[in-house]
């Protein structure tokens, strides 16, 4: 009975061979790759001679993209694990103010202030995750509560200790600190000076910094972005834990049945998201030399948009860190590109809404192709 | 073959939920390399019995012997570790993930790379490709999502997974009930392959035709009791159906249209 049907089955399978196009479509990154190419071609045509692709312009959109990428790395893994973190933006403001108050007001060494901020953020991330797991409530609601709680605490802490919402003086406090340059430093100064001397990149032609290159090196922020993307990508695609992230977001019950520690995975991903927010906050505080209570507004949504443009499903279980990083690149290039192209900057939000909608529609179609549902 | 000692033996199992007597004395055993079909209509106590066998419920009365020793599973994990695997109807598989990732979920093989422990994808894919081929599924590619498989193929992946991870007893809860004709025959062929590897298969169904196609022994469950066990060749379809229905109406129906079911 079984032999003839088995043979028929195989023939049947061969008839259903998928085309290479369909195979390529069923990769989460495809949309983001096409999007990135389109965006670059578009701005090369529209703003090619505006300095957008000169060293200074490149640094400009690279920095913005790197900022998005840091947050997107955390949001991506968390979304694949099936959860959101809407408290990321508020966490950025909170971490910054913690660093500033500890180092400037309390006189702690900056490294201790930074490490404390990380400890506090990881703790809040764990609380987020713990509440979501224990209450069974959607993470949307739990982290929305923390969006307000943390923002309120940030403003209150800042005003209560300094009567201001901006706390300066971190720059002076960080002089000579060993940890601060890891977040606010600039690498390859020598190389860039040498390239300037060779006349390969632009240098200042007047003023106090005459002879110095306009772009003095690569900010630490960019290395953090690359490092976090690499870490998240390897973790997701090359480790046992990565499989658990997919499984936890794909179907938590099914994953539990075969022994995946779903609660642990989700809580750790909330902590990773909080870690990324703290990296972002620390880099920003070190760059500006100050903390402000309103930093990080709307960053949680921007991070989620990057991840969705990168092909992840809002419902979890599917997505790619590389896609999310490309989403961040698209985001950064368009935001800065419109400025170089002299476009009305408010149009950026229109673009954002449109591309978000397109990405979500496309992801839904892709999901149907994978799961075969109609 | 069927003279071998039973792997799992259950004697006089009773299970009460408060005043409700779900199982009122069930005896059942399963030997290596056989397919023992448990037949019963809806409400006969099949689900309760499976859950007792797989460690979800503790029996109110009765004894369980595993490989000759008296045993009480305190959790499904216990049962799984001893080698009693249950493939439930909802399968515990994630459609968005690849067959390989699903197959290894929770037990991923690892390799060392310096200080890092990485998911050994090459080995994982090779094992899955081989297991699938043995079970008669030709994967188009190793990262094919489970969502693209048919219901019967998904059952087969779940069965292959259980067998690969050392199941000695495989409990299949109505694996054919939601499937079409061709997919059903695929699952029955899979049961045959698992049996050939020496696994004891407990095949729960209410379809006597499916049971007769692969079963070595047949036990009918009715109103929480077993009505005896028959060997292959000793019973006909109509007899099994009569037993499942408790004798009455089904017999009359089959008298009207012989073999209509």
Coordinates of C-alpha atoms in Angstrom, one line a residue:
Chain A
X1 CA 0.0 0.0 0.0
X2 CA 2.7 2.4 0.9
X3 CA 5.2 2.0 -1.9
X4 CA 3.2 3.3 -4.9
X5 CA 1.8 6.3 -2.9
X6 CA 5.3 7.2 -1.7
X7 CA 6.6 7.3 -5.3
X8 CA 3.6 9.4 -6.3
X9 CA 4.3 11.7 -3.4
X10 CA 7.9 12.4 -4.6
X11 CA 6.7 13.1 -8.1
X12 CA 4.2 15.4 -6.7
X13 CA 6.8 17.2 -4.7
X14 CA 8.9 17.8 -7.8
X15 CA 6.0 19.3 -9.6
X16 CA 5.8 21.9 -6.8
X17 CA 9.4 23.0 -7.2
X18 CA 9.6 26.6 -6.2
X19 CA 11.1 29.2 -8.4
X20 CA 14.3 30.9 -7.3
X21 CA 12.4 34.2 -7.2
X22 CA 10.0 32.8 -4.7
X23 CA 12.9 31.3 -2.7
X24 CA 14.6 34.7 -2.6
X25 CA 11.4 36.4 -1.6
X26 CA 11.1 34.1 1.4
X27 CA 14.2 35.7 3.0
X28 CA 13.5 38.3 5.6
X29 CA 16.3 40.7 4.3
X30 CA 15.2 40.9 0.7
X31 CA 12.9 43.9 1.1
X32 CA 15.5 45.8 3.1
X33 CA 18.3 45.0 0.5
X34 CA 16.2 46.4 -2.3
X35 CA 15.1 49.3 -0.2
X36 CA 18.7 50.2 0.6
X37 CA 19.8 50.0 -3.0
X38 CA 16.9 52.2 -4.1
X39 CA 17.5 54.8 -1.5
X40 CA 21.2 55.1 -2.4
X41 CA 20.4 55.3 -6.1
X42 CA 17.8 57.9 -5.5
X43 CA 20.0 60.2 -3.4
X44 CA 23.0 59.8 -5.7
X45 CA 20.8 61.2 -8.4
X46 CA 19.0 63.8 -6.4
X47 CA 21.7 64.9 -4.0
X48 CA 24.9 63.5 -5.5
X49 CA 26.6 66.9 -5.8
X50 CA 25.4 68.3 -2.5
X51 CA 28.2 66.9 -0.4
X52 CA 26.1 64.0 0.9
X53 CA 28.7 61.5 -0.4
X54 CA 31.7 63.6 0.6
X55 CA 33.5 62.4 3.8
X56 CA 31.6 64.8 6.0
X57 CA 28.2 63.9 4.5
X58 CA 29.0 60.2 4.8
X59 CA 29.9 60.7 8.5
X60 CA 26.7 62.5 9.0
X61 CA 24.3 59.8 7.8
X62 CA 26.6 57.0 9.1
X63 CA 26.2 58.4 12.6
X64 CA 22.5 58.7 12.4
X65 CA 22.2 55.2 10.9
X66 CA 24.5 53.8 13.6
X67 CA 22.3 55.3 16.3
X68 CA 19.2 53.6 14.8
X69 CA 21.1 50.3 14.4
X70 CA 22.1 50.1 18.0
X71 CA 18.5 50.3 19.1
X72 CA 17.3 48.1 16.2
X73 CA 19.6 45.3 17.2
X74 CA 17.9 45.0 20.6
X75 CA 14.4 45.6 19.3
X76 CA 15.0 43.0 16.5
X77 CA 15.8 40.1 18.8
X78 CA 13.1 41.0 21.2
X79 CA 10.5 41.2 18.4
X80 CA 11.6 37.8 17.0
X81 CA 11.2 36.5 20.6
X82 CA 7.6 37.7 20.3
X83 CA 7.7 40.9 22.4
X84 CA 7.9 44.7 22.1
X85 CA 9.7 47.2 24.3
X86 CA 8.1 50.6 24.1
X87 CA 10.1 51.9 27.1
X88 CA 13.4 52.1 25.0
X89 CA 13.1 55.9 24.4
X90 CA 12.3 56.7 28.0
X91 CA 15.1 54.4 29.1
X92 CA 17.6 56.5 27.0
X93 CA 16.6 59.6 28.8
X94 CA 16.7 57.9 32.2
X95 CA 20.1 56.3 31.7
X96 CA 21.6 59.6 30.6
X97 CA 20.2 61.5 33.6
X98 CA 21.5 58.7 35.9
X99 CA 25.0 59.0 34.5
X100 CA 24.9 62.8 34.8
X101 CA 23.5 62.9 38.3
X102 CA 26.0 60.3 39.6
X103 CA 29.0 61.8 38.0
X104 CA 28.3 65.5 38.1
X105 CA 26.1 65.9 41.2
X106 CA 27.4 63.1 43.4
X107 CA 30.9 63.4 42.1
X108 CA 31.3 59.7 41.3
X109 CA 34.0 58.7 38.7
X110 CA 32.4 58.6 35.3
X111 CA 33.1 54.9 34.8
X112 CA 31.2 54.0 38.0
X113 CA 28.3 56.2 36.9
X114 CA 28.2 54.5 33.5
X115 CA 28.4 51.0 35.0
X116 CA 25.6 51.9 37.5
X117 CA 23.4 53.2 34.6
X118 CA 23.9 49.8 32.8
X119 CA 23.0 47.9 36.0
X120 CA 19.9 50.0 36.5
X121 CA 18.8 49.6 32.8
X122 CA 19.4 45.8 32.9
X123 CA 17.4 45.6 36.1
X124 CA 14.5 47.6 34.5
X125 CA 14.7 45.4 31.4
X126 CA 14.4 42.3 33.6
X127 CA 11.4 43.8 35.5
X128 CA 9.8 44.5 32.1
X129 CA 10.3 40.9 31.1
X130 CA 9.3 39.5 34.4
X131 CA 6.0 41.4 34.5
X132 CA 5.2 40.3 31.0
X133 CA 5.8 36.7 31.8
X134 CA 4.2 36.6 35.2
X135 CA 1.1 38.6 34.3
X136 CA 0.6 37.2 30.8
X137 CA -0.2 40.7 29.7
X138 CA 0.9 41.9 26.3
X139 CA 4.3 43.5 26.4
X140 CA 2.8 46.4 24.6
X141 CA 0.9 47.4 27.7
X142 CA 3.6 46.6 30.3
X143 CA 6.3 48.5 28.5
X144 CA 3.9 51.4 27.6
X145 CA 3.5 51.8 31.4
X146 CA 7.3 52.0 31.7
X147 CA 7.4 54.5 28.9
X148 CA 5.5 56.9 31.2
X149 CA 7.0 55.8 34.5
X150 CA 10.6 56.2 33.3
X151 CA 10.0 59.5 31.5
X152 CA 8.3 60.9 34.5
X153 CA 11.1 59.7 36.9
X154 CA 13.7 61.1 34.5
X155 CA 12.2 64.6 34.6
X156 CA 11.6 64.5 38.3
X157 CA 15.1 63.3 39.1
X158 CA 16.6 65.9 36.9
X159 CA 14.5 68.8 38.3
X160 CA 14.7 67.6 41.9
X161 CA 18.5 67.5 41.9
X162 CA 19.5 70.4 39.5
X163 CA 16.2 72.4 39.0
X164 CA 16.9 71.9 35.3
X165 CA 16.0 69.3 32.7
X166 CA 19.5 69.5 31.2
X167 CA 22.5 68.4 33.3
X168 CA 25.8 69.6 31.8
X169 CA 29.4 69.1 33.0
X170 CA 29.7 65.5 32.1
X171 CA 32.3 66.3 29.5
X172 CA 34.7 67.8 32.1
X173 CA 34.0 65.0 34.5
X174 CA 34.8 62.5 31.9
X175 CA 38.3 63.9 31.2
X176 CA 40.9 61.2 31.7
X177 CA 38.3 58.6 32.5
X178 CA 39.1 55.1 31.2
X179 CA 35.6 54.0 30.3
X180 CA 34.2 57.2 28.8
X181 CA 36.2 57.0 25.5
X182 CA 34.8 53.5 24.9
X183 CA 31.5 55.3 24.3
X184 CA 32.4 58.9 23.3
X185 CA 35.9 58.5 21.8
X186 CA 37.0 58.8 18.2
X187 CA 39.2 56.1 16.6
X188 CA 41.7 56.2 13.8
X189 CA 42.5 59.9 14.3
X190 CA 46.1 59.3 13.0
X191 CA 44.9 57.6 9.9
X192 CA 42.4 60.4 9.1
X193 CA 45.1 63.1 9.8
X194 CA 47.4 61.3 7.4
X195 CA 44.7 61.0 4.8
X196 CA 44.1 64.8 5.2
X197 CA 47.8 65.5 4.9
X198 CA 47.8 63.4 1.7
X199 CA 45.0 65.6 0.4
X200 CA 42.6 62.6 0.1
X201 CA 40.0 64.1 2.4
X202 CA 39.0 67.7 3.1
X203 CA 40.9 69.6 5.8
X204 CA 40.1 72.9 7.5
X205 CA 41.6 75.8 5.5
X206 CA 41.3 78.5 8.2
X207 CA 40.6 78.9 11.8
X208 CA 42.2 77.3 14.9
X209 CA 42.0 73.8 13.5
X210 CA 43.7 74.6 10.2
X211 CA 45.3 71.6 8.6
X212 CA 43.2 69.2 10.6
X213 CA 40.8 66.9 8.7
X214 CA 37.1 67.9 8.8
X215 CA 36.3 64.3 9.6
X216 CA 38.7 63.5 12.4
X217 CA 38.0 59.8 12.8
X218 CA 35.4 57.1 13.4
X219 CA 33.2 57.7 16.5
X220 CA 32.9 54.8 19.0
X221 CA 29.2 54.8 18.3
X222 CA 29.8 53.3 14.9
X223 CA 31.8 50.4 16.4
X224 CA 29.1 49.8 19.0
X225 CA 26.6 49.6 16.2
X226 CA 28.7 47.1 14.2
X227 CA 29.5 45.1 17.2
X228 CA 25.9 44.8 18.4
X229 CA 24.7 43.9 14.9
X230 CA 27.4 41.2 14.6
X231 CA 26.7 39.9 18.1
X232 CA 22.9 39.8 17.6
X233 CA 23.3 38.2 14.2
X234 CA 25.6 35.4 15.4
X235 CA 23.5 34.8 18.4
X236 CA 20.3 34.5 16.4
X237 CA 21.5 32.4 13.5
X238 CA 24.5 30.5 14.8
X239 CA 23.7 29.4 18.3
X240 CA 21.3 27.2 20.2
X241 CA 20.0 30.2 22.0
X242 CA 19.1 31.8 18.7
X243 CA 16.9 28.8 17.9
X244 CA 15.2 29.4 21.2
X245 CA 14.6 33.0 20.3
X246 CA 12.8 32.0 17.1
X247 CA 10.9 29.3 18.9
X248 CA 9.8 31.5 21.8
X249 CA 8.3 34.0 19.3
X250 CA 7.0 31.5 16.9
X251 CA 4.9 29.6 19.3
X252 CA 5.7 29.8 23.0
X253 CA 3.5 26.8 24.0
X254 CA 5.0 24.5 21.4
X255 CA 8.5 25.7 22.4
X256 CA 7.8 25.0 26.1
X257 CA 6.5 21.5 25.2
X258 CA 9.9 20.5 23.8
X259 CA 11.8 22.0 26.7
X260 CA 12.8 25.5 25.5
X261 CA 13.1 27.8 28.5
X262 CA 10.8 30.4 27.0
X263 CA 10.5 32.7 30.1
X264 CA 14.3 32.9 30.4
X265 CA 14.7 33.7 26.7
X266 CA 12.1 36.5 26.8
X267 CA 13.4 38.1 30.0
X268 CA 17.0 38.0 28.6
X269 CA 15.8 39.7 25.4
X270 CA 14.1 42.5 27.4
X271 CA 17.4 42.9 29.1
X272 CA 19.3 43.0 25.8
X273 CA 17.0 45.7 24.5
X274 CA 17.6 47.7 27.7
X275 CA 21.3 47.2 27.3
X276 CA 21.2 48.6 23.7
X277 CA 19.2 51.6 25.0
X278 CA 21.8 52.2 27.6
X279 CA 24.7 52.0 25.0
X280 CA 22.8 54.6 22.9
X281 CA 22.3 56.9 26.0
X282 CA 25.9 56.6 27.1
X283 CA 27.3 57.4 23.7
X284 CA 25.0 60.4 23.4
X285 CA 25.9 61.8 26.9
X286 CA 29.6 61.4 26.1
X287 CA 29.2 63.1 22.7
X288 CA 27.2 66.1 24.0
X289 CA 28.8 66.2 27.4
X290 CA 25.4 66.6 29.0
X291 CA 22.2 64.7 29.7
X292 CA 18.7 65.9 29.0
X293 CA 15.4 64.6 30.3
X294 CA 13.8 64.7 26.9
X295 CA 16.4 62.5 25.1
X296 CA 15.2 59.5 23.3
X297 CA 11.7 60.7 22.5
X298 CA 10.0 58.3 20.0
X299 CA 13.1 56.2 19.7
X300 CA 11.2 53.0 20.6
X301 CA 9.0 53.5 17.5
X302 CA 11.9 54.3 15.2
X303 CA 13.7 51.1 16.4
X304 CA 10.5 49.1 15.7
X305 CA 10.2 50.6 12.3
X306 CA 13.8 49.7 11.4
X307 CA 13.1 46.1 12.5
X308 CA 9.9 45.9 10.5
X309 CA 11.5 47.4 7.4
X310 CA 14.2 44.7 7.9
X311 CA 11.5 42.0 7.3
X312 CA 10.7 40.9 10.9
X313 CA 7.1 40.0 11.6
X314 CA 5.4 42.1 14.3
X315 CA 3.9 38.8 15.6
X316 CA 7.3 37.3 16.3
X317 CA 9.1 34.2 15.2
X318 CA 10.6 35.5 12.0
X319 CA 13.1 38.2 11.1
X320 CA 16.7 39.1 10.6
X321 CA 19.3 41.3 12.4
X322 CA 21.0 42.1 9.0
X323 CA 17.6 43.2 7.7
X324 CA 17.1 45.4 10.8
X325 CA 20.5 46.9 10.3
X326 CA 19.7 47.7 6.7
X327 CA 16.4 49.2 7.9
X328 CA 18.5 51.5 10.2
X329 CA 20.7 52.4 7.2
X330 CA 17.7 53.3 5.1
X331 CA 16.2 55.3 7.9
X332 CA 19.4 57.3 8.5
X333 CA 20.2 57.9 4.8
X334 CA 16.7 59.1 4.0
X335 CA 16.5 61.3 7.1
X336 CA 19.8 63.0 6.3
X337 CA 19.4 62.8 2.6
X338 CA 16.3 64.9 2.5
X339 CA 18.2 67.5 4.3
X340 CA 21.0 67.4 1.7
X341 CA 18.4 67.4 -1.1
X342 CA 16.9 70.6 0.5
X343 CA 13.6 68.9 0.8
X344 CA 11.1 70.0 3.4
X345 CA 12.1 68.0 6.5
X346 CA 8.5 67.3 7.5
X347 CA 8.3 65.1 4.4
X348 CA 10.5 62.7 6.2
X349 CA 7.6 61.6 8.4
X350 CA 5.4 61.1 5.4
X351 CA 8.1 58.9 3.9
X352 CA 8.4 57.0 7.2
X353 CA 4.7 56.3 7.4
X354 CA 4.5 55.1 3.7
X355 CA 7.6 52.9 3.9
X356 CA 6.4 51.4 7.2
X357 CA 3.0 50.5 5.6
X358 CA 4.7 49.0 2.6
X359 CA 7.0 46.9 4.7
X360 CA 4.3 45.5 6.8
X361 CA 2.1 44.6 3.8
X362 CA 5.1 42.9 2.1
X363 CA 6.0 41.0 5.3
X364 CA 2.4 39.7 5.6
X365 CA 2.5 38.5 2.0
X366 CA 5.9 36.8 2.7
X367 CA 4.5 35.1 5.8
X368 CA 1.6 33.7 3.8
X369 CA 4.1 32.3 1.3
X370 CA 6.1 30.6 4.0
X371 CA 3.2 29.1 6.0
X372 CA 1.1 28.4 3.0
X373 CA -2.0 30.0 4.6
X374 CA -4.4 31.9 2.4
Chain B
X1 CA 7.8 -10.9 17.6
X2 CA 4.8 -10.2 19.8
X3 CA 6.2 -12.7 22.3
X4 CA 8.8 -10.2 23.5
X5 CA 8.4 -8.8 26.9
X6 CA 6.3 -5.6 27.0
X7 CA 8.1 -2.3 27.3
X8 CA 5.1 -0.6 28.9
X9 CA 2.4 -2.5 30.7
X10 CA -0.7 -1.0 32.4
X11 CA -2.9 -3.2 34.6
X12 CA -6.3 -2.3 35.9
X13 CA -5.9 1.4 35.5
X14 CA -8.7 3.5 37.0
X15 CA -8.9 7.3 36.9
X16 CA -11.5 9.3 38.7
X17 CA -12.1 13.0 38.4
X18 CA -14.2 13.7 41.4
X19 CA -17.4 11.7 41.0
X20 CA -16.7 11.1 37.3
X21 CA -15.1 7.7 36.6
X22 CA -13.2 8.4 33.3
X23 CA -11.3 5.0 33.3
X24 CA -12.8 2.0 35.1
X25 CA -10.2 -0.6 34.8
X26 CA -8.1 -0.5 31.6
X27 CA -5.3 -3.1 30.9
X28 CA -3.0 -2.5 28.0
X29 CA 0.6 -3.3 27.0
X30 CA 2.9 -2.5 24.3
X31 CA 5.9 -4.5 23.0
X32 CA 8.9 -3.4 21.0
X33 CA 8.4 -3.4 17.3
X34 CA 4.6 -3.7 17.3
X35 CA 1.8 -1.3 16.6
X36 CA -0.9 -1.7 19.1
X37 CA -4.1 0.2 18.1
X38 CA -6.3 1.7 20.8
X39 CA -9.8 2.2 19.4
X40 CA -12.6 4.0 20.9
X41 CA -15.4 6.4 20.1
X42 CA -15.4 10.0 21.3
X43 CA -15.8 10.0 25.1
X44 CA -14.6 6.5 25.5
X45 CA -11.7 7.6 27.7
X46 CA -8.9 7.6 25.1
X47 CA -7.5 11.0 25.9
X48 CA -7.5 10.3 29.7
X49 CA -5.8 7.0 29.0
X50 CA -3.1 8.6 26.8
X51 CA -2.5 11.3 29.4
X52 CA -2.1 8.6 32.1
X53 CA 0.3 6.7 29.9
X54 CA 2.4 9.8 29.2
X55 CA 2.6 11.1 32.7
X56 CA 0.2 14.0 32.6
X57 CA -2.3 12.2 35.0
X58 CA -1.6 9.9 37.8
X59 CA -3.9 6.9 37.9
X60 CA -6.3 6.7 40.8
X61 CA -5.9 2.9 40.9
X62 CA -3.9 0.3 39.0
X63 CA -0.2 -0.4 38.2
X64 CA 2.2 0.7 35.5
X65 CA 5.3 -1.4 34.6
X66 CA 8.0 0.1 32.5
X67 CA 10.5 -2.5 31.2
X68 CA 9.3 -4.9 33.9
X69 CA 9.7 -2.5 36.8
X70 CA 6.8 -0.8 38.6
X71 CA 6.9 2.9 37.8
X72 CA 5.0 6.1 38.3
X73 CA 5.7 9.0 36.0
X74 CA 5.4 12.2 37.9
X75 CA 5.4 14.5 34.9
X76 CA 5.4 14.3 31.1
X77 CA 9.1 15.1 31.2
X78 CA 9.7 12.0 33.3
X79 CA 7.9 9.9 30.8
X80 CA 9.8 11.5 27.9
X81 CA 13.1 10.9 29.5
X82 CA 12.2 7.3 30.1
X83 CA 11.4 7.0 26.4
X84 CA 7.7 7.4 26.2
X85 CA 7.0 10.1 23.6
X86 CA 3.6 11.5 22.7
X87 CA 2.9 13.1 19.4
X88 CA -0.2 15.2 20.1
X89 CA -2.6 16.4 17.5
X90 CA -1.2 20.0 17.7
X91 CA 2.3 18.6 17.2
X92 CA 4.4 21.2 19.0
X93 CA 5.9 22.5 15.7
X94 CA 6.3 26.1 14.6
X95 CA 5.2 26.7 11.0
X96 CA 7.5 29.7 10.4
X97 CA 10.7 27.8 11.4
X98 CA 12.6 25.4 9.1
X99 CA 12.2 21.7 9.4
X100 CA 15.7 21.5 10.8
X101 CA 15.2 24.1 13.4
X102 CA 11.9 22.5 14.5
X103 CA 13.4 19.0 14.5
X104 CA 16.2 20.0 16.9
X105 CA 14.2 22.6 18.9
X106 CA 15.2 22.4 22.5
X107 CA 18.0 19.8 21.8
X108 CA 20.2 21.7 19.3
X109 CA 23.6 20.0 18.6
X110 CA 26.5 22.3 19.4
X111 CA 30.1 22.6 18.3
X112 CA 33.0 24.5 19.8
X113 CA 34.7 27.4 18.1
X114 CA 37.3 28.7 20.4
X115 CA 35.4 29.9 23.5
X116 CA 32.1 30.0 21.6
X117 CA 29.6 27.2 21.5
X118 CA 27.8 27.4 18.1
X119 CA 24.8 25.6 16.7
X120 CA 26.2 22.8 14.6
X121 CA 24.1 23.6 11.5
X122 CA 25.9 21.3 9.1
X123 CA 25.4 18.3 11.4
X124 CA 21.8 19.3 12.2
X125 CA 20.9 19.6 8.5
X126 CA 22.6 16.3 7.6
X127 CA 20.8 14.3 10.3
X128 CA 17.4 15.9 9.3
X129 CA 17.9 15.2 5.6
X130 CA 18.8 11.6 6.4
X131 CA 15.9 11.1 8.9
X132 CA 13.4 12.6 6.4
X133 CA 14.6 10.5 3.6
X134 CA 14.2 7.4 5.7
X135 CA 10.7 8.5 6.5
X136 CA 9.9 9.1 2.9
X137 CA 10.0 12.9 2.8
X138 CA 12.1 14.6 0.2
X139 CA 12.9 18.1 1.5
X140 CA 13.5 20.7 -1.3
X141 CA 16.0 22.4 0.9
X142 CA 17.2 22.1 4.5
X143 CA 15.8 25.4 5.5
X144 CA 12.3 24.7 4.1
X145 CA 9.7 26.0 6.6
X146 CA 7.4 23.5 8.3
X147 CA 4.5 25.7 7.1
X148 CA 5.1 24.5 3.6
X149 CA 4.6 20.9 4.5
X150 CA 1.3 19.1 4.3
X151 CA -0.5 17.9 7.5
X152 CA 0.7 14.3 6.9
X153 CA 4.3 15.4 6.4
X154 CA 4.2 17.4 9.6
X155 CA 3.0 14.3 11.5
X156 CA 5.9 12.4 9.9
X157 CA 8.4 15.1 11.0
X158 CA 7.0 14.9 14.5
X159 CA 7.2 11.1 14.6
X160 CA 10.7 11.1 13.1
X161 CA 11.8 13.6 15.8
X162 CA 10.4 11.4 18.6
X163 CA 12.0 8.3 17.2
X164 CA 15.4 10.0 16.6
X165 CA 15.5 11.3 20.2
X166 CA 15.2 7.8 21.6
X167 CA 11.5 7.0 22.0
X168 CA 10.9 3.4 22.9
X169 CA 7.1 3.9 23.1
X170 CA 5.5 6.3 20.7
X171 CA 2.0 7.4 21.5
X172 CA 0.2 8.8 18.5
X173 CA -3.0 10.7 19.3
X174 CA -5.4 10.4 16.3
X175 CA -2.6 11.2 13.8
X176 CA -4.9 10.5 10.8
X177 CA -8.1 12.1 11.9
X178 CA -7.6 15.4 10.1
X179 CA -5.9 14.1 7.0
X180 CA -6.9 13.2 3.5
X181 CA -6.6 9.8 2.0
X182 CA -3.1 10.2 0.5
X183 CA -1.7 11.9 3.6
X184 CA -3.2 9.2 5.8
X185 CA -1.4 6.5 3.8
X186 CA 1.8 8.5 4.3
X187 CA 1.4 8.6 8.0
X188 CA 0.5 4.9 8.1
X189 CA 3.7 4.2 6.2
X190 CA 5.6 6.2 8.7
X191 CA 4.2 4.2 11.6
X192 CA 5.3 1.1 9.7
X193 CA 8.9 2.5 9.5
X194 CA 9.0 3.4 13.2
X195 CA 7.8 -0.1 14.1
X196 CA 10.5 -1.6 11.9
X197 CA 13.1 0.3 14.0
X198 CA 11.8 -1.5 17.1
X199 CA 9.7 1.2 18.5
X200 CA 6.4 0.2 20.2
X201 CA 3.7 2.3 18.6
X202 CA 0.5 3.1 20.4
X203 CA -1.9 4.2 17.6
X204 CA -5.0 5.9 18.9
X205 CA -7.8 6.2 16.4
X206 CA -11.5 5.9 16.0
X207 CA -11.1 4.7 12.4
X208 CA -11.1 0.9 12.3
X209 CA -10.0 0.9 8.7
X210 CA -6.8 2.9 9.5
X211 CA -6.2 0.6 12.5
X212 CA -6.5 -2.6 10.5
X213 CA -4.1 -1.2 7.9
X214 CA -1.1 -1.2 10.2
X215 CA -2.0 -2.7 13.6
X216 CA -0.6 -5.9 15.0
X217 CA -3.0 -5.9 18.0
X218 CA -6.3 -4.1 18.7
X219 CA -7.8 -3.0 21.9
X220 CA -11.2 -1.4 22.1
X221 CA -12.0 1.1 24.8
X222 CA -15.7 1.7 25.6
X223 CA -17.1 3.7 28.5
X224 CA -13.8 3.7 30.3
X225 CA -13.2 -0.1 30.0
X226 CA -11.2 -2.3 27.7
X227 CA -13.3 -4.9 26.0
X228 CA -10.4 -7.2 25.3
X229 CA -7.5 -7.3 22.9
X230 CA -7.4 -9.1 19.5
X231 CA -4.6 -10.0 17.2
X232 CA -4.3 -9.2 13.6
X233 CA -6.4 -11.5 11.5
X234 CA -8.7 -12.3 14.4
X235 CA -11.1 -9.4 13.9
X236 CA -13.0 -7.8 11.1
X237 CA -13.8 -4.2 10.6
X238 CA -17.4 -4.6 11.5
X239 CA -16.5 -6.3 14.7
X240 CA -14.3 -3.5 15.8
X241 CA -16.9 -0.9 14.9
X242 CA -19.5 -2.8 16.9
X243 CA -17.3 -3.0 19.9
X244 CA -16.5 0.8 19.7
X245 CA -20.2 1.6 19.6
X246 CA -20.9 -0.8 22.4
X247 CA -22.7 -3.3 20.3
X248 CA -26.0 -1.6 19.7
X249 CA -26.9 0.8 16.9
X250 CA -23.7 0.5 14.8
X251 CA -24.4 -3.2 14.3
X252 CA -27.9 -2.3 13.0
X253 CA -26.4 0.3 10.7
X254 CA -23.8 -2.0 9.2
X255 CA -26.5 -4.6 8.7
X256 CA -28.2 -2.0 6.5
X257 CA -25.2 -1.1 4.3
X258 CA -22.4 -3.6 4.7
X259 CA -19.0 -1.8 4.8
X260 CA -20.4 1.7 4.3
X261 CA -18.0 3.0 6.9

